[in-house]
PDB file of C-alpha atoms and ligand atoms in Angstrom:
ATOM      1  CA  MET K 815       0.183  -0.014   0.172  1.00 94.00           C
ATOM      2  CA  GLU K 816       1.535   3.070  -1.229  1.00 94.00           C
ATOM      3  CA  PHE K 817       1.256   6.765  -0.161  1.00 94.00           C
ATOM      4  CA  PRO K 818       2.283   9.978  -1.673  1.00 93.00           C
ATOM      5  CA  PHE K 819       5.213  10.584   1.085  1.00 93.00           C
ATOM      6  CA  ASP K 820       8.038   9.102   2.793  1.00 92.00           C
ATOM      7  CA  LEU K 821       7.024   6.374   4.742  1.00 94.00           C
ATOM      8  CA  ALA K 822       9.989   5.914   6.617  1.00 92.00           C
ATOM      9  CA  ALA K 823       9.977   9.494   7.959  1.00 92.00           C
ATOM     10  CA  VAL K 824       6.886   8.411   9.023  1.00 94.00           C
ATOM     11  CA  LEU K 825       6.529   5.440  10.417  1.00 94.00           C
ATOM     12  CA  GLY K 826      10.676   5.188  11.709  1.00 92.00           C
ATOM     13  CA  ASP K 827      11.102   1.544  12.255  1.00 91.00           C
ATOM     14  CA  ARG K 828      10.240  -1.213   9.799  1.00 94.00           C
ATOM     15  CA  PHE K 829       7.775  -2.874  12.812  1.00 96.00           C
ATOM     16  CA  CYS K 830       6.190   0.607  13.397  1.00 96.00           C
ATOM     17  CA  VAL K 831       4.187   0.829  16.989  1.00 97.00           C
ATOM     18  CA  VAL K 832       1.836   3.320  17.657  1.00 96.00           C
ATOM     19  CA  ASP K 833      -0.247   3.935  20.957  1.00 96.00           C
ATOM     20  CA  GLN K 834      -2.620   6.547  21.747  1.00 96.00           C
ATOM     21  CA  HIS K 835      -0.362   9.272  21.385  1.00 94.00           C
ATOM     22  CA  LEU K 836       0.291   8.613  17.678  1.00 94.00           C
ATOM     23  CA  ARG K 837       4.227   8.665  18.077  1.00 90.00           C
ATOM     24  CA  PRO K 838       6.351   5.921  16.530  1.00 90.00           C
ATOM     25  CA  ALA K 839       8.841   5.350  18.747  1.00 81.00           C
ATOM     26  CA  GLY K 840      11.496   4.545  16.554  1.00 78.00           C
ATOM     27  CA  ARG K 841      11.019   7.938  14.233  1.00 78.00           C
ATOM     28  CA  ARG K 842      14.207   9.478  13.704  1.00 71.00           C
ATOM     29  CA  GLY K 843      14.752  13.508  14.150  1.00 68.00           C
ATOM     30  CA  PRO K 844      12.516  16.185  15.966  1.00 65.00           C
ATOM     31  CA  THR K 845       9.626  14.225  17.232  1.00 57.00           C
ATOM     32  CA  HIS K 846       6.874  16.364  16.923  1.00 67.00           C
ATOM     33  CA  ARG K 847       6.250  17.607  13.481  1.00 80.00           C
ATOM     34  CA  GLY K 848       2.620  18.197  12.607  1.00 85.00           C
ATOM     35  CA  ASP K 849       3.545  17.091   8.946  1.00 90.00           C
ATOM     36  CA  LEU K 850       4.252  13.746  10.110  1.00 92.00           C
ATOM     37  CA  GLU K 851       1.570  13.527  12.395  1.00 92.00           C
ATOM     38  CA  GLN K 852      -1.020  14.469   9.700  1.00 95.00           C
ATOM     39  CA  GLN K 853       0.685  11.590   7.105  1.00 96.00           C
ATOM     40  CA  LEU K 854       0.655   8.790  10.076  1.00 96.00           C
ATOM     41  CA  ARG K 855      -2.869   9.889  10.738  1.00 97.00           C
ATOM     42  CA  THR K 856      -3.770   9.364   7.100  1.00 97.00           C
ATOM     43  CA  VAL K 857      -1.866   6.002   6.789  1.00 98.00           C
ATOM     44  CA  ILE K 858      -3.812   4.643   9.967  1.00 98.00           C
ATOM     45  CA  ASP K 859      -7.181   5.782   8.545  1.00 98.00           C
ATOM     46  CA  GLU K 860      -6.012   4.436   5.180  1.00 98.00           C
ATOM     47  CA  LEU K 861      -5.257   1.339   6.399  1.00 98.00           C
ATOM     48  CA  GLY K 862      -8.376   0.719   8.783  1.00 98.00           C
ATOM     49  CA  LYS K 863     -10.358   1.193   5.494  1.00 98.00           C
ATOM     50  CA  ALA K 864      -8.468  -1.058   3.793  1.00 98.00           C
ATOM     51  CA  SER K 865      -9.147  -3.886   6.650  1.00 98.00           C
ATOM     52  CA  ALA K 866     -12.795  -2.960   6.881  1.00 98.00           C
ATOM     53  CA  LYS K 867     -13.077  -3.857   2.789  1.00 98.00           C
ATOM     54  CA  ALA K 868     -11.385  -6.866   3.170  1.00 97.00           C
ATOM     55  CA  GLN K 869     -13.587  -7.948   5.790  1.00 96.00           C
ATOM     56  CA  GLY K 870     -16.625  -6.850   4.490  1.00 96.00           C
ATOM     57  CA  LEU K 871     -17.161  -4.890   7.712  1.00 96.00           C
ATOM     58  CA  PRO K 872     -19.582  -1.519   6.880  1.00 97.00           C
ATOM     59  CA  ALA K 873     -17.499   0.776   8.700  1.00 97.00           C
ATOM     60  CA  PRO K 874     -13.375   0.857   9.676  1.00 98.00           C
ATOM     61  CA  VAL K 875     -12.796  -0.189  13.673  1.00 97.00           C
ATOM     62  CA  THR K 876      -9.122   1.295  12.868  1.00 98.00           C
ATOM     63  CA  SER K 877      -9.080   5.072  12.439  1.00 98.00           C
ATOM     64  CA  ALA K 878      -6.325   7.573  13.901  1.00 98.00           C
ATOM     65  CA  ALA K 879      -9.443   9.478  15.772  1.00 98.00           C
ATOM     66  CA  ARG K 880     -10.322   5.618  17.073  1.00 98.00           C
ATOM     67  CA  MET K 881      -6.274   5.374  18.443  1.00 98.00           C
ATOM     68  CA  GLU K 882      -6.554   8.414  20.436  1.00 97.00           C
ATOM     69  CA  ALA K 883      -9.537   7.583  22.115  1.00 98.00           C
ATOM     70  CA  ASN K 884      -8.208   3.912  23.273  1.00 97.00           C
ATOM     71  CA  ARG K 885      -5.741   2.112  24.754  1.00 97.00           C
ATOM     72  CA  HIS K 886      -4.874  -0.071  21.779  1.00 98.00           C
ATOM     73  CA  VAL K 887      -1.562  -0.298  20.413  1.00 98.00           C
ATOM     74  CA  LEU K 888      -0.868  -0.541  16.226  1.00 98.00           C
ATOM     75  CA  TYR K 889       1.619  -2.740  14.918  1.00 98.00           C
ATOM     76  CA  ILE K 890       2.594  -1.509  11.449  1.00 98.00           C
ATOM     77  CA  LEU K 891       4.531  -3.573   8.950  1.00 97.00           C
ATOM     78  CA  ARG K 892       6.613  -1.643   6.373  1.00 95.00           C
ATOM     79  CA  ASP K 893       8.848  -2.565   3.525  1.00 93.00           C
ATOM     80  CA  ALA K 894      11.785  -1.462   3.928  1.00 85.00           C
ATOM     81  CA  ASP K 895      13.009  -2.989   0.470  1.00 78.00           C
ATOM     82  CA  GLY K 896      12.181   0.497  -1.530  1.00 67.00           C
ATOM     83  CA  ARG K 897      12.020  -1.791  -4.605  1.00 71.00           C
ATOM     84  CA  GLY K 898       9.748  -0.234  -7.182  1.00 74.00           C
ATOM     85  CA  THR K 899       8.305   1.980  -4.392  1.00 81.00           C
ATOM     86  CA  PRO K 900      10.815   4.896  -3.709  1.00 79.00           C
ATOM     87  CA  LYS K 901       8.506   6.447  -0.873  1.00 85.00           C
ATOM     88  CA  GLY K 902       8.414   2.801   0.730  1.00 88.00           C
ATOM     89  CA  ALA K 903       4.817   0.721   1.365  1.00 94.00           C
ATOM     90  CA  VAL K 904       3.073  -0.478   3.981  1.00 97.00           C
ATOM     91  CA  ILE K 905       2.418  -4.394   3.874  1.00 97.00           C
ATOM     92  CA  GLY K 906      -0.119  -4.599   6.830  1.00 98.00           C
ATOM     93  CA  PHE K 907      -1.082  -3.749  10.453  1.00 98.00           C
ATOM     94  CA  LEU K 908      -2.327  -5.815  13.734  1.00 98.00           C
ATOM     95  CA  LYS K 909      -4.258  -3.940  16.100  1.00 98.00           C
ATOM     96  CA  VAL K 910      -4.402  -5.313  19.820  1.00 98.00           C
ATOM     97  CA  GLY K 911      -6.067  -4.011  23.164  1.00 98.00           C
ATOM     98  CA  TYR K 912      -7.253  -5.079  26.443  1.00 98.00           C
ATOM     99  CA  LYS K 913     -10.462  -5.324  27.610  1.00 97.00           C
ATOM    100  CA  LYS K 914     -12.583  -6.677  30.190  1.00 97.00           C
ATOM    101  CA  LEU K 915     -14.492  -9.623  28.768  1.00 97.00           C
ATOM    102  CA  PHE K 916     -17.029 -12.110  30.725  1.00 96.00           C
ATOM    103  CA  LEU K 917     -15.644 -15.448  29.203  1.00 97.00           C
ATOM    104  CA  LEU K 918     -17.377 -18.917  29.764  1.00 96.00           C
ATOM    105  CA  ASP K 919     -14.639 -21.854  30.701  1.00 93.00           C
ATOM    106  CA  HIS K 920     -15.205 -25.740  29.879  1.00 88.00           C
ATOM    107  CA  ASN K 921     -17.822 -25.491  32.346  1.00 89.00           C
ATOM    108  CA  GLY K 922     -20.067 -22.769  31.019  1.00 91.00           C
ATOM    109  CA  ALA K 923     -18.984 -20.711  34.133  1.00 92.00           C
ATOM    110  CA  HIS K 924     -18.605 -17.398  33.379  1.00 93.00           C
ATOM    111  CA  ASN K 925     -14.814 -15.899  34.398  1.00 94.00           C
ATOM    112  CA  GLU K 926     -14.196 -11.960  34.261  1.00 96.00           C
ATOM    113  CA  ALA K 927     -10.428 -11.735  32.546  1.00 96.00           C
ATOM    114  CA  GLU K 928      -8.609  -8.871  30.833  1.00 97.00           C
ATOM    115  CA  PRO K 929      -7.116 -10.493  28.292  1.00 97.00           C
ATOM    116  CA  LEU K 930      -5.403  -8.971  25.616  1.00 98.00           C
ATOM    117  CA  CYS K 931      -7.481  -8.845  22.183  1.00 98.00           C
ATOM    118  CA  VAL K 932      -6.894  -9.057  18.747  1.00 98.00           C
ATOM    119  CA  LEU K 933      -9.098  -6.180  17.365  1.00 98.00           C
ATOM    120  CA  ASP K 934      -7.958  -5.847  13.719  1.00 98.00           C
ATOM    121  CA  PHE K 935      -5.322  -7.676  11.489  1.00 98.00           C
ATOM    122  CA  TYR K 936      -5.036  -6.693   7.770  1.00 98.00           C
ATOM    123  CA  ILE K 937      -1.864  -7.758   5.325  1.00 98.00           C
ATOM    124  CA  HIS K 938      -2.369  -5.919   2.051  1.00 97.00           C
ATOM    125  CA  GLU K 939      -4.050  -8.417  -0.295  1.00 97.00           C
ATOM    126  CA  SER K 940      -1.020  -8.694  -3.176  1.00 95.00           C
ATOM    127  CA  LEU K 941       1.138  -9.654  -0.322  1.00 96.00           C
ATOM    128  CA  GLN K 942      -1.331 -12.078   1.693  1.00 98.00           C
ATOM    129  CA  ARG K 943      -0.037 -15.745   2.129  1.00 98.00           C
ATOM    130  CA  HIS K 944       3.745 -14.519   1.940  1.00 97.00           C
ATOM    131  CA  GLY K 945       4.579 -15.211   5.893  1.00 98.00           C
ATOM    132  CA  TYR K 946       4.226 -11.617   6.321  1.00 98.00           C
ATOM    133  CA  GLY K 947       0.998 -11.667   9.249  1.00 98.00           C
ATOM    134  CA  ARG K 948       3.126 -14.289  10.749  1.00 98.00           C
ATOM    135  CA  GLU K 949       5.880 -12.162  11.034  1.00 98.00           C
ATOM    136  CA  LEU K 950       4.000  -9.168  12.351  1.00 98.00           C
ATOM    137  CA  PHE K 951       1.817 -11.361  14.600  1.00 98.00           C
ATOM    138  CA  GLN K 952       5.205 -13.071  15.896  1.00 98.00           C
ATOM    139  CA  HIS K 953       6.496  -9.466  16.868  1.00 98.00           C
ATOM    140  CA  MET K 954       3.393  -8.263  18.543  1.00 98.00           C
ATOM    141  CA  LEU K 955       3.746 -11.831  20.662  1.00 98.00           C
ATOM    142  CA  GLN K 956       7.394 -11.175  21.668  1.00 98.00           C
ATOM    143  CA  SER K 957       6.560  -7.226  22.448  1.00 97.00           C
ATOM    144  CA  GLU K 958       3.259  -7.621  24.542  1.00 98.00           C
ATOM    145  CA  ARG K 959       4.917 -11.154  26.006  1.00 97.00           C
ATOM    146  CA  VAL K 960       2.011 -13.020  25.755  1.00 97.00           C
ATOM    147  CA  GLU K 961       1.377 -16.631  24.612  1.00 96.00           C
ATOM    148  CA  PRO K 962      -0.627 -16.877  21.809  1.00 97.00           C
ATOM    149  CA  TRP K 963      -2.851 -19.317  23.363  1.00 95.00           C
ATOM    150  CA  ARG K 964      -4.012 -16.497  26.128  1.00 96.00           C
ATOM    151  CA  LEU K 965      -4.888 -14.164  23.443  1.00 97.00           C
ATOM    152  CA  ALA K 966      -8.791 -13.428  22.787  1.00 98.00           C
ATOM    153  CA  VAL K 967     -10.081 -12.860  19.084  1.00 98.00           C
ATOM    154  CA  ASP K 968     -12.586 -10.090  18.224  1.00 97.00           C
ATOM    155  CA  ARG K 969     -14.837 -11.689  15.678  1.00 96.00           C
ATOM    156  CA  PRO K 970     -12.364 -13.525  13.516  1.00 96.00           C
ATOM    157  CA  SER K 971     -12.726 -13.674   9.670  1.00 96.00           C
ATOM    158  CA  GLU K 972     -12.005 -17.345   8.244  1.00 96.00           C
ATOM    159  CA  LYS K 973      -8.634 -16.307   7.027  1.00 97.00           C
ATOM    160  CA  LEU K 974      -7.250 -15.529  10.612  1.00 97.00           C
ATOM    161  CA  LEU K 975      -8.949 -18.870  12.018  1.00 97.00           C
ATOM    162  CA  ALA K 976      -7.084 -20.767   9.401  1.00 98.00           C
ATOM    163  CA  PHE K 977      -3.853 -18.282  10.368  1.00 98.00           C
ATOM    164  CA  LEU K 978      -4.316 -19.466  13.594  1.00 98.00           C
ATOM    165  CA  ARG K 979      -4.664 -22.913  13.139  1.00 98.00           C
ATOM    166  CA  LYS K 980      -1.745 -23.278  10.920  1.00 98.00           C
ATOM    167  CA  HIS K 981       0.774 -20.912  13.113  1.00 98.00           C
ATOM    168  CA  TYR K 982      -0.244 -21.455  16.772  1.00 97.00           C
ATOM    169  CA  GLY K 983      -2.101 -24.941  16.434  1.00 96.00           C
ATOM    170  CA  LEU K 984      -4.935 -22.595  18.167  1.00 96.00           C
ATOM    171  CA  ALA K 985      -8.063 -25.164  16.475  1.00 95.00           C
ATOM    172  CA  ASP K 986     -10.249 -25.832  19.518  1.00 92.00           C
ATOM    173  CA  ALA K 987     -12.758 -22.980  20.399  1.00 94.00           C
ATOM    174  CA  ILE K 988     -14.089 -23.022  23.524  1.00 93.00           C
ATOM    175  CA  PRO K 989     -17.935 -21.754  22.496  1.00 87.00           C
ATOM    176  CA  GLN K 990     -18.304 -17.850  24.118  1.00 94.00           C
ATOM    177  CA  VAL K 991     -21.784 -15.876  24.082  1.00 93.00           C
ATOM    178  CA  ASN K 992     -20.266 -12.604  22.912  1.00 94.00           C
ATOM    179  CA  ASN K 993     -18.286 -11.985  19.577  1.00 95.00           C
ATOM    180  CA  PHE K 994     -14.981 -13.043  21.013  1.00 97.00           C
ATOM    181  CA  VAL K 995     -12.961 -16.185  20.239  1.00 97.00           C
ATOM    182  CA  ILE K 996     -10.574 -18.122  22.968  1.00 97.00           C
ATOM    183  CA  PHE K 997      -8.835 -21.335  22.742  1.00 96.00           C
ATOM    184  CA  GLU K 998      -8.217 -24.158  24.445  1.00 92.00           C
ATOM    185  CA  GLY K 999      -5.507 -23.380  27.138  1.00 92.00           C
ATOM    186  CA  PHE K1000      -6.864 -19.939  27.548  1.00 95.00           C
ATOM    187  CA  PHE K1001      -7.726 -20.870  31.269  1.00 92.00           C
ATOM    188  CA  SER K1002      -5.043 -23.504  32.138  1.00 82.00           C
ATOM    189  CA  ASN K1003      -1.279 -24.038  31.463  1.00 64.00           C
ATOM    190  CA  ARG K1004      -1.345 -25.314  28.328  1.00 56.00           C
ATOM    191  CA  PRO K1005       0.423 -28.650  27.726  1.00 56.00           C
ATOM    192  CA  ALA K1006       4.184 -28.391  25.737  1.00 51.00           C
ATOM    193  CA  PRO K1007       3.784 -28.861  22.290  1.00 54.00           C
ATOM    194  CA  PRO K1008       4.783 -32.760  20.923  1.00 52.00           C
TER     195      PRO K1008
HETATM  196  N1  ACO N 311      -7.281 -18.337   2.698  1.00 58.06           N
HETATM  197  C1  ACO N 311      -7.340 -19.301   3.611  1.00 58.06           C
HETATM  198  N2  ACO N 311      -6.729 -18.954   4.937  1.00 58.06           N
HETATM  199  C2  ACO N 311      -5.756 -17.928   4.410  1.00 58.06           C
HETATM  200  C3  ACO N 311      -5.736 -16.993   3.520  1.00 58.06           C
HETATM  201  C4  ACO N 311      -6.989 -17.171   3.092  1.00 58.06           C
HETATM  202  N3  ACO N 311      -7.205 -16.341   1.170  1.00 58.06           N
HETATM  203  N4  ACO N 311      -5.246 -16.477   3.459  1.00 58.06           N
HETATM  204  C5  ACO N 311      -4.039 -16.454   4.476  1.00 58.06           C
HETATM  205  N5  ACO N 311      -4.699 -17.759   5.314  1.00 58.06           N
HETATM  206  C6  ACO N 311      -4.003 -18.403   6.396  1.00 58.06           C
HETATM  207  C7  ACO N 311      -3.657 -19.507   5.814  1.00 58.06           C
HETATM  208  O1  ACO N 311      -3.873 -20.600   7.234  1.00 58.06           O
HETATM  209  C8  ACO N 311      -2.290 -19.262   5.332  1.00 58.06           C
HETATM  210  O2  ACO N 311      -1.682 -20.667   5.380  1.00 58.06           O
HETATM  211  P1  ACO N 311      -1.932 -21.551   4.106  1.00 58.06           P
HETATM  212  O3  ACO N 311      -1.599 -20.689   3.007  1.00 58.06           O
HETATM  213  O4  ACO N 311      -0.758 -22.701   3.863  1.00 58.06           O
HETATM  214  O5  ACO N 311      -3.203 -21.971   3.848  1.00 58.06           O
HETATM  215  C9  ACO N 311      -1.450 -18.836   6.325  1.00 58.06           C
HETATM  216  O6  ACO N 311      -2.929 -17.606   6.574  1.00 58.06           O
HETATM  217  C10 ACO N 311      -0.825 -17.834   5.841  1.00 58.06           C
HETATM  218  O7  ACO N 311      -0.089 -17.041   6.868  1.00 58.06           O
HETATM  219  P2  ACO N 311       0.618 -15.698   6.226  1.00 58.06           P
HETATM  220  O8  ACO N 311       0.993 -15.358   5.598  1.00 58.06           O
HETATM  221  O9  ACO N 311       1.802 -15.205   7.467  1.00 58.06           O
HETATM  222  O10 ACO N 311      -0.840 -14.788   6.677  1.00 58.06           O
HETATM  223  P3  ACO N 311      -1.309 -13.371   5.774  1.00 58.06           P
HETATM  224  O11 ACO N 311       0.124 -12.374   5.834  1.00 58.06           O
HETATM  225  O12 ACO N 311      -1.694 -13.821   4.647  1.00 58.06           O
HETATM  226  O13 ACO N 311      -1.835 -12.807   7.570  1.00 58.06           O
HETATM  227  C11 ACO N 311      -4.179 -12.214   7.330  1.00 58.06           C
HETATM  228  C12 ACO N 311      -3.183 -13.453   7.615  1.00 58.06           C
HETATM  229  C13 ACO N 311      -3.953 -10.945   8.343  1.00 58.06           C
HETATM  230  C14 ACO N 311      -5.710 -13.071   8.181  1.00 58.06           C
HETATM  231  C15 ACO N 311      -4.552 -12.252   6.280  1.00 58.06           C
HETATM  232  O14 ACO N 311      -4.760 -12.733   5.291  1.00 58.06           O
HETATM  233  C16 ACO N 311      -5.819 -10.944   5.664  1.00 58.06           C
HETATM  234  O15 ACO N 311      -5.223  -9.524   5.777  1.00 58.06           O
HETATM  235  N6  ACO N 311      -6.751 -11.536   5.207  1.00 58.06           N
HETATM  236  C17 ACO N 311      -7.641 -10.431   5.360  1.00 58.06           C
HETATM  237  C18 ACO N 311      -8.165  -9.604   6.266  1.00 58.06           C
HETATM  238  C19 ACO N 311      -8.612 -10.433   7.528  1.00 58.06           C
HETATM  239  O16 ACO N 311      -9.352 -11.248   7.293  1.00 58.06           O
HETATM  240  N7  ACO N 311      -8.255  -9.898   8.637  1.00 58.06           N
HETATM  241  C20 ACO N 311      -8.806 -10.832   9.878  1.00 58.06           C
HETATM  242  C21 ACO N 311      -9.688 -10.057  10.498  1.00 58.06           C
HETATM  243  S1  ACO N 311     -10.313 -10.575  11.957  1.00 58.06           S
HETATM  244  C22 ACO N 311      -9.653  -9.852  13.160  1.00 58.06           C
HETATM  245  O17 ACO N 311      -8.717  -8.972  12.806  1.00 58.06           O
HETATM  246  C23 ACO N 311     -10.008 -10.038  14.630  1.00 58.06           C
END
């Protein structure tokens, strides 16, 4: 996904991490620059729109304004190669955040929990199934210091369910009455993989 401005200046590191302050940690030079802030807002808004379109949602769940209003963390993956795109390109993004939820365990009992939730996830159409989603997800797991089976996933698409099954062995969902999906191991220590 390309933009008419230099993405390295706007996003900084290849993995750009943004919270409600909309100030990427890896950005070089002066940290407070109005033009860069506006460009970052454009990137976030356009990514949110593209993700909503890809998922068939009526409206984006990710935007700069929503980022400012919530304590979410956005991981944006930038194409740092610059091949054929001198201003760079954005490969995709992953948004996570902690939410208080009532979740059913295996016995059908309600448990109040505040897990890290996968809220929005998008890789550009031309780059899906190239391993970028996994790279981004892995980066998020490491920075958030969370195991995949401790996550709750908000309305996962079929593609995301396939992704979680393939890369993390998350196949057995514990049925819930809300839109969140949690997997075997959420409430207990997961057995070590064979
Ligand atoms: N059909 C079925 N499974 C898919 C597809 C697809 N079109 N695309 C990716 N996957 C799953 C498969 O398990 C695939 O493995 P396979 O090719 O061997 O079958 C695996 O993901 C590939 O892994 P990556 O290449 O690392 O994943 P990718 O870079 O494609 O990112 C993502 C995965 C984010 C789900 C991407 O496909 C995407 O943006 N999809 C459209 C938007 C979307 O559905 N986002 C999730 C919304 S729900 C939420 O965010 C809470």
